[in-house]
Tab-separated table of C-alpha atoms in Angstrom:
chain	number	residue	atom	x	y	z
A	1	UNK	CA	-3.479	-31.852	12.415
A	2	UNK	CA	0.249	-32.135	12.559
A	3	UNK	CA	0.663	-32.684	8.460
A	4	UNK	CA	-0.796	-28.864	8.493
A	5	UNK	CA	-2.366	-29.136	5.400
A	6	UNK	CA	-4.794	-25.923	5.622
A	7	UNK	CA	-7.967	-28.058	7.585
A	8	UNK	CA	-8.057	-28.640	11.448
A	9	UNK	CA	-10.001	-32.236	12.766
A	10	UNK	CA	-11.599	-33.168	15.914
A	11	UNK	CA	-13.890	-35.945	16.922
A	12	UNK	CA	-17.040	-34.759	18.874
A	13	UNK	CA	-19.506	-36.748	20.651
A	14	UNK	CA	-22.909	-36.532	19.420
A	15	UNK	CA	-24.447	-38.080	22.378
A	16	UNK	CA	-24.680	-41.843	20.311
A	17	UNK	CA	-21.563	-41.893	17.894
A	18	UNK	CA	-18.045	-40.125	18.175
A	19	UNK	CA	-17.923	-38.484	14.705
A	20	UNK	CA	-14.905	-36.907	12.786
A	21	UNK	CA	-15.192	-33.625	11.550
A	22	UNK	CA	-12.705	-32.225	9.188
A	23	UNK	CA	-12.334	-27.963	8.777
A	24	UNK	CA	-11.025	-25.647	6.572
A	25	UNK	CA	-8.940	-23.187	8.760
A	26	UNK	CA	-9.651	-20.324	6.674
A	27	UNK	CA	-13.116	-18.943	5.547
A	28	UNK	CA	-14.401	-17.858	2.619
A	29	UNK	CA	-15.240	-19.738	-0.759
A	30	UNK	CA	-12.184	-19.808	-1.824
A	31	UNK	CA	-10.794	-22.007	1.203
A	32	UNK	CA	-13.473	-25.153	-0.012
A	33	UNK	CA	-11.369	-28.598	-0.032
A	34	UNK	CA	-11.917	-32.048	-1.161
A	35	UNK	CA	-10.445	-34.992	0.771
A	36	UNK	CA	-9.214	-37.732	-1.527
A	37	UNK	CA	-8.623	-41.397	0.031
A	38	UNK	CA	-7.728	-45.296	-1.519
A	39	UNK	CA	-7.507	-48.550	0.225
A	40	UNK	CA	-8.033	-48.615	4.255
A	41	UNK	CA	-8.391	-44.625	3.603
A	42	UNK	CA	-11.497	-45.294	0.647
A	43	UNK	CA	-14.097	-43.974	2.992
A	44	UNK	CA	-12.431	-40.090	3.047
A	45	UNK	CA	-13.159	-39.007	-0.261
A	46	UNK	CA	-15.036	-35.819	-0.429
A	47	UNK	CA	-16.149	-33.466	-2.776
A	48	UNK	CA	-19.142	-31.416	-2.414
A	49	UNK	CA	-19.801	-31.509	-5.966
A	50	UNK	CA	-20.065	-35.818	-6.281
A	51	UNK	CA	-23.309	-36.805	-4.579
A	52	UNK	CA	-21.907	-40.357	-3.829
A	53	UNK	CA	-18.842	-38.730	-1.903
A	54	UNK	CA	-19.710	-41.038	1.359
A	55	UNK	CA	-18.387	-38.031	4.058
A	56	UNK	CA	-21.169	-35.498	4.438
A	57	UNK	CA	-20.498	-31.557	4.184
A	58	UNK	CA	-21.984	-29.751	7.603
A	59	UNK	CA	-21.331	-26.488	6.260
A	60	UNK	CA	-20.769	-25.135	2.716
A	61	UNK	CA	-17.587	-22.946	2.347
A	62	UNK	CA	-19.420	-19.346	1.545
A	63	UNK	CA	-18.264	-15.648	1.031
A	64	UNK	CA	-20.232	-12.748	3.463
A	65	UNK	CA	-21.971	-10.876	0.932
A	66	UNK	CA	-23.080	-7.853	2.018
A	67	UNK	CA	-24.370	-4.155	0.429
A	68	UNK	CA	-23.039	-0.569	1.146
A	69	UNK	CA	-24.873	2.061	0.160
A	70	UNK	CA	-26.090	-0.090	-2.958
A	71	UNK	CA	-22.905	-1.316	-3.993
A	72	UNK	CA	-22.162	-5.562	-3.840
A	73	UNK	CA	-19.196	-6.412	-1.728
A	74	UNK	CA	-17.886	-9.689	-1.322
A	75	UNK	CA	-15.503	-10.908	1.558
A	76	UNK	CA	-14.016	-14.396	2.674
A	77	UNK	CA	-14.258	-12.893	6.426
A	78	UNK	CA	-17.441	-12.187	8.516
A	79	UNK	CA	-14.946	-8.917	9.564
A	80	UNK	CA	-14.652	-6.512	6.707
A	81	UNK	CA	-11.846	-3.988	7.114
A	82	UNK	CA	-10.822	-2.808	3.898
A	83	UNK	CA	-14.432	-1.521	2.364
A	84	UNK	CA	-14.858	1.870	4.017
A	85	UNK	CA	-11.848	3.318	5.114
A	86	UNK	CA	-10.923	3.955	8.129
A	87	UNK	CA	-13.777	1.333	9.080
A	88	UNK	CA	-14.087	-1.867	10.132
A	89	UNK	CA	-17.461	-4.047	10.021
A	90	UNK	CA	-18.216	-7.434	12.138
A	91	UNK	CA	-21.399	-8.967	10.481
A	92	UNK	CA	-22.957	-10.599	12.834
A	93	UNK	CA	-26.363	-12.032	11.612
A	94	UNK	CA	-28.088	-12.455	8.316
A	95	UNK	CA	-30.719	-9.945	7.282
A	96	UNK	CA	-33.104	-9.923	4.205
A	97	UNK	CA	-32.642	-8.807	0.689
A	98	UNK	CA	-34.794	-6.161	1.438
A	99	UNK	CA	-33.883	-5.231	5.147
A	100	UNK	CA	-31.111	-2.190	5.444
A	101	UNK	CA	-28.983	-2.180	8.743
A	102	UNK	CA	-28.065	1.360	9.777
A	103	UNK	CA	-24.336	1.315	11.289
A	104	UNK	CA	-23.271	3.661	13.846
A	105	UNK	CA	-19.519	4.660	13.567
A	106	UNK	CA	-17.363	6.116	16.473
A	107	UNK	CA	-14.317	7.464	16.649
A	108	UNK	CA	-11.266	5.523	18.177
A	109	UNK	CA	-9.495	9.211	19.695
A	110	UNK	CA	-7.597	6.488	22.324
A	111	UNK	CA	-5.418	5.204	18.924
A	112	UNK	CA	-4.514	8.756	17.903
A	113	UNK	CA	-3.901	9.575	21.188
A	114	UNK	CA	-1.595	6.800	22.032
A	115	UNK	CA	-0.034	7.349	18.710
A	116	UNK	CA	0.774	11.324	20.081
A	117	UNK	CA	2.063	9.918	23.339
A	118	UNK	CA	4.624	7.673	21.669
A	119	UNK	CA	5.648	10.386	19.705
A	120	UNK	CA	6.352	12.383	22.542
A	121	UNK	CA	8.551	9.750	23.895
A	122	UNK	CA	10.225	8.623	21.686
A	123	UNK	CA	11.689	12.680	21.059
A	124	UNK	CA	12.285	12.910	24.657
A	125	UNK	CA	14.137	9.354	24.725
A	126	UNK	CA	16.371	11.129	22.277
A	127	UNK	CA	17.007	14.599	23.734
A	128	UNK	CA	17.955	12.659	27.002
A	129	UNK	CA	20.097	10.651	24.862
A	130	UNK	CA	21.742	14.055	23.603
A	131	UNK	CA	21.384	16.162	27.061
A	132	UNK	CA	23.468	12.716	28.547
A	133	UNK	CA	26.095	12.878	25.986
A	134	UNK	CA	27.036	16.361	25.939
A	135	UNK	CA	26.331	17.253	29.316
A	136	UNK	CA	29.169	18.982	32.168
A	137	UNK	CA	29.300	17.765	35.692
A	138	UNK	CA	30.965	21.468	37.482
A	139	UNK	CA	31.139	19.842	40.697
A	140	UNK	CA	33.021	16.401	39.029
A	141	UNK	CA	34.698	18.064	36.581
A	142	UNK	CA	33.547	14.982	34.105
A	143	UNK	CA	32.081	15.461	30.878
A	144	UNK	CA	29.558	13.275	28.372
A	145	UNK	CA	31.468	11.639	25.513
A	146	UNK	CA	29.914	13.759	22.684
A	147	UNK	CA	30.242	16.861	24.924
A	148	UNK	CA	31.724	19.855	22.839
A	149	UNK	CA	31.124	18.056	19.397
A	150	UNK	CA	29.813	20.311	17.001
A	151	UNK	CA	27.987	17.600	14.691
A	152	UNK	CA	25.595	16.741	17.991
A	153	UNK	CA	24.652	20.225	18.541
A	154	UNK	CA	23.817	20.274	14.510
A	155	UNK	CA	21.591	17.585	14.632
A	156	UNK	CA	19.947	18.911	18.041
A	157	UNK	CA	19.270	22.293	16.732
A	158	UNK	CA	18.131	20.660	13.157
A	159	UNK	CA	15.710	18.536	15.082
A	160	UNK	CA	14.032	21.302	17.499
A	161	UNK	CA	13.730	23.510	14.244
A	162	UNK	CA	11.032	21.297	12.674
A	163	UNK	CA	8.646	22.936	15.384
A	164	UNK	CA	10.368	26.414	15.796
A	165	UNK	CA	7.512	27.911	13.180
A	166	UNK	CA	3.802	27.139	12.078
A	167	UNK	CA	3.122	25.145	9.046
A	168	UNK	CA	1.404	27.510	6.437
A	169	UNK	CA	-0.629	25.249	3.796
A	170	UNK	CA	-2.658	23.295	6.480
A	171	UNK	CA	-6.573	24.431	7.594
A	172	UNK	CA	-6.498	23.328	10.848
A	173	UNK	CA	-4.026	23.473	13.243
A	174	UNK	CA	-0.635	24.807	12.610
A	175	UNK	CA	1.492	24.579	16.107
A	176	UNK	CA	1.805	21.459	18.394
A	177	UNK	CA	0.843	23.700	21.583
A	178	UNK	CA	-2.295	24.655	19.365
A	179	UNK	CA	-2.920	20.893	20.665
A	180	UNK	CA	-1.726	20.369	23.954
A	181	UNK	CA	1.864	20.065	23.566
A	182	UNK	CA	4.580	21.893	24.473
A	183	UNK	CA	8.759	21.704	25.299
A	184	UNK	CA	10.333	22.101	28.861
A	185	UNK	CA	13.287	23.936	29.728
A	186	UNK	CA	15.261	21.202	29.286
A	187	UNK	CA	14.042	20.595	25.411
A	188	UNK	CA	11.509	17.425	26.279
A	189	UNK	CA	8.190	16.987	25.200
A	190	UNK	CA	4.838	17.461	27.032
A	191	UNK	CA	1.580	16.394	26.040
A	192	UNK	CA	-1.476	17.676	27.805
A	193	UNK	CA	-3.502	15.409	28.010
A	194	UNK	CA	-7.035	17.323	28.259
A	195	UNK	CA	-6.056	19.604	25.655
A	196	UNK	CA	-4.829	16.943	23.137
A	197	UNK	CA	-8.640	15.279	23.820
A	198	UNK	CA	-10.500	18.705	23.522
A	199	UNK	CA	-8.794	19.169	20.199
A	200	UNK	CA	-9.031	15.374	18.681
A	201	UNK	CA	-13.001	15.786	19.320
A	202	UNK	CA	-12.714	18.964	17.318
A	203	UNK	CA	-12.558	17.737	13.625
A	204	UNK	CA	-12.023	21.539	12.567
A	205	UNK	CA	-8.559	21.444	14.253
A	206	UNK	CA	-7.715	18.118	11.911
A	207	UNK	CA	-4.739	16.844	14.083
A	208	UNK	CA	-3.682	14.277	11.803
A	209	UNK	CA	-2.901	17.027	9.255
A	210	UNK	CA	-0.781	18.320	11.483
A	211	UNK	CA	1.673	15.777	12.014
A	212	UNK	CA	0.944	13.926	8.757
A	213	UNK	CA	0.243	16.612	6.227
A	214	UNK	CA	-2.841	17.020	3.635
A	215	UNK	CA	-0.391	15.503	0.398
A	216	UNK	CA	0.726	18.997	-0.389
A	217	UNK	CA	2.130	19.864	2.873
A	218	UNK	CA	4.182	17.379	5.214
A	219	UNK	CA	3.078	17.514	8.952
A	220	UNK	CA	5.943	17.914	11.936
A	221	UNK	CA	6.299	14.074	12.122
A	222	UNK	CA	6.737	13.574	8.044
A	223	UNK	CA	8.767	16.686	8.123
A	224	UNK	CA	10.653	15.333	10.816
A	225	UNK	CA	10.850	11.453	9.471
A	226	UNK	CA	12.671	13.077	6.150
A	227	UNK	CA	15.170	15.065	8.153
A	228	UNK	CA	15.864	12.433	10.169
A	229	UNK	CA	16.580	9.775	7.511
A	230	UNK	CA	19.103	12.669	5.361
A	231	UNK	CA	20.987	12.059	8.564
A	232	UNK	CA	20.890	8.400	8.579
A	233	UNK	CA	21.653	7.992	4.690
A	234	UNK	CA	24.940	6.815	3.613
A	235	UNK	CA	25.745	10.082	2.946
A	236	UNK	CA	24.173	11.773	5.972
A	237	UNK	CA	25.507	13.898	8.538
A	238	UNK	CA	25.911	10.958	10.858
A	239	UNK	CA	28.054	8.880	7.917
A	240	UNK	CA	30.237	11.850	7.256
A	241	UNK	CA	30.958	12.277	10.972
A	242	UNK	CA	31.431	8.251	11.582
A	243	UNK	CA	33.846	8.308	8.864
A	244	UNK	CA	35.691	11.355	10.180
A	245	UNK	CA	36.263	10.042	13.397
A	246	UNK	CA	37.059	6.792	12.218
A	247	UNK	CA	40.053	8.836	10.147
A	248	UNK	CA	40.898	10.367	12.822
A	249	UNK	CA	41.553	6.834	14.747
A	250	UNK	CA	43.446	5.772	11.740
A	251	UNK	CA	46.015	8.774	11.828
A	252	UNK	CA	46.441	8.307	15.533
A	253	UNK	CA	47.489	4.997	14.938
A	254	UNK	CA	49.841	5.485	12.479
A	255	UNK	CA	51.714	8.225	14.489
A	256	UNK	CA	51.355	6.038	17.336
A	257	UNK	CA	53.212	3.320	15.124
A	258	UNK	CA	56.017	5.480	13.653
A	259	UNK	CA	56.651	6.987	17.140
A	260	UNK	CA	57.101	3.347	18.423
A	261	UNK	CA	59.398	2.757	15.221
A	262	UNK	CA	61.559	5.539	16.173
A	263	UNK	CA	62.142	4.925	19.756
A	264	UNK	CA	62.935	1.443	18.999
A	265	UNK	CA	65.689	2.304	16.602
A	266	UNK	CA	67.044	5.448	19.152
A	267	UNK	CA	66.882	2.493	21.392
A	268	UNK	CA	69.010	0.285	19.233
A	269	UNK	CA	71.615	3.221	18.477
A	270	UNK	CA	72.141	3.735	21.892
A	271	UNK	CA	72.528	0.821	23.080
A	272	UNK	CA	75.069	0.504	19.970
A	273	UNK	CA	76.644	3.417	21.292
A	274	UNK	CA	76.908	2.764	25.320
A	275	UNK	CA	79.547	-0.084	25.086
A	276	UNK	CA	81.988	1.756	23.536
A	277	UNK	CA	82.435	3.994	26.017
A	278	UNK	CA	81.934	1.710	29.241
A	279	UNK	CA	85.213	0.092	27.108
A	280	UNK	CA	86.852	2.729	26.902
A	281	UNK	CA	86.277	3.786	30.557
A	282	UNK	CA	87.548	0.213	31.350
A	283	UNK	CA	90.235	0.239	29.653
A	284	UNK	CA	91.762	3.966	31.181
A	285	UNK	CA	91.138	2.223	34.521
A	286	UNK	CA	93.311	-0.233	33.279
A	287	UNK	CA	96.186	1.905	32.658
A	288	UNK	CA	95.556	4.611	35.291
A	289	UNK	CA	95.791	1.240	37.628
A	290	UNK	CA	99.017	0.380	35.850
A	291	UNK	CA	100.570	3.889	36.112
A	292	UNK	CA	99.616	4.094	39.951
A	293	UNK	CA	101.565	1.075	40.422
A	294	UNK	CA	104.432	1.951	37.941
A	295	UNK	CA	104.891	5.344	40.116
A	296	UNK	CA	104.777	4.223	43.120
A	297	UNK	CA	107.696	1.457	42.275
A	298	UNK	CA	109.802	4.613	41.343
A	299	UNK	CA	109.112	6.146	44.175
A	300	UNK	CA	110.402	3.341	46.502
């Protein structure tokens, strides 16, 4: 089992004899194996197709054969996913040549639903993201970093555009609240609930259109998937803006630099400057001592 080699073994207790039995870990024809043994190891060899192999095969590797609507299909999996779409079979017992099954199919609205509700959030996620950003505390006086810049309000208005108007080009719905959801006051997203299941069991309303599109129209969450990635692209919105700031930085930076330059050489000239003067001043202190004391020997 540790070598990994595509087959699983176990030893099982038949009630007598503790017997070895060796598996493919995949099904399906395909998966079949041969075992192939010399010396001590002689008594592995297998092969299905050598009557005098001396390990005996339990269970032939097979394909699930199967008919829909009078067409062969052949799998490697007793779970067929990929024949009718949007379908998924489990055979589950053999029937005759002649025998049809009839198979009931439901529809899975909790998937599409879910799908709707992490929609939802994730948009709200980001307006809170936004609303945080470029919000105004009055009372504080504190603001959100982003607060006041103009690209942020761009991409919030280009975002709650994509469902300002209907989408013309689709049969069924048109307008998210035409399914249960709607935007607060404060931009977010709400989904209601009985609503959004009253329309998904109404196949005249086709919901998935409307977020999807019918490949001649994009839905709200294609339209809004594009618009989104122009912004992300190397030469999005977002870039541009990055690299702005970032230029910005850069210029700061250097004035900060050359400002520093020049103080440290006004700096230097002054304090070039200041000695002469303090030696000067020293020196007339000098003499104004010496002519105090020259006068006042006259004087006497």
């Amino acid at each position: 089992n540790a070598a990994d080699a595509g087959v699983s073994a176990q030893v099982i207790n038949n009630g007598t004899v503790n017997q070895l039995v060796i598996s493919s870990k995949e099904t399906g024809a395909a998966n079949a194996f041969k075992l192939s043994g010399s010396g001590g190891l002689a008594g592995f060899d297998f092969d299905l197709g050598n009557a005098a192999s001396p390990l005996t095969s339990v269970q032939k590797a097979q394909d699930a054969r199967l008919t829909i609507d009078g067409l062969a299909i052949t799998r490697s999996s007793n779970t067929v996913s990929d024949a009718i779409e949007g379908v998924t079979l489990k055979l589950v017992k053999q029937t005759a040549a002649d025998e049809a099954a009839t198979v009931t199919v439901t529809r899975d609205d909790e998937t599409a639903k879910k799908a709707i509700d992490d929609f939802a959030k994730a948009y709200n996620d980001l307006n809170s993201l936004i609303r945080s950003q470029t919000s105004y505390d009055a009372t504080t006086r504190k603001s959100g970093t982003l607060n006041g810049d103009a690209s942020v309000r761009a991409i919030q208005v280009q975002i709650r555009g994509v469902f300002a108007n209907p989408l013309s080009g689709l049969s069924g719905a048109t307008l998210l609240s035409q399914v249960g959801i709607s935007f607060k006051t404060d931009g977010s997203m709400s989904v209601d609930s009985a609503k959004l299941a009253e329309v998904l069991a109404d196949p005249s309303k086709k919901i998935g259109e409307l977020f999807v599109g019918n490949g001649t129209v994009d839905g709200f969450a294609k339209t809004l998937e594009s618009r989104i990635k122009a912004m992300l692209d190397s030469d999005g919105m977002l870039s541009a803006r990055t690299e702005g700031i970032n230029q910005s930085i850069k210029a700061l930076d250097d004035r900060k630099d050359a400002l520093e330059l020049r103080l440290t050489r006004i700096e230097a000239r002054y304090s070039a400057q200041f000695p002469a003067p303090d030696a000067a001043m020293s020196s007339l202190n000098t003499t104004s001592a010496y002519l105090t004391q020259q006068l006042a020997s006259l004087s006497a």
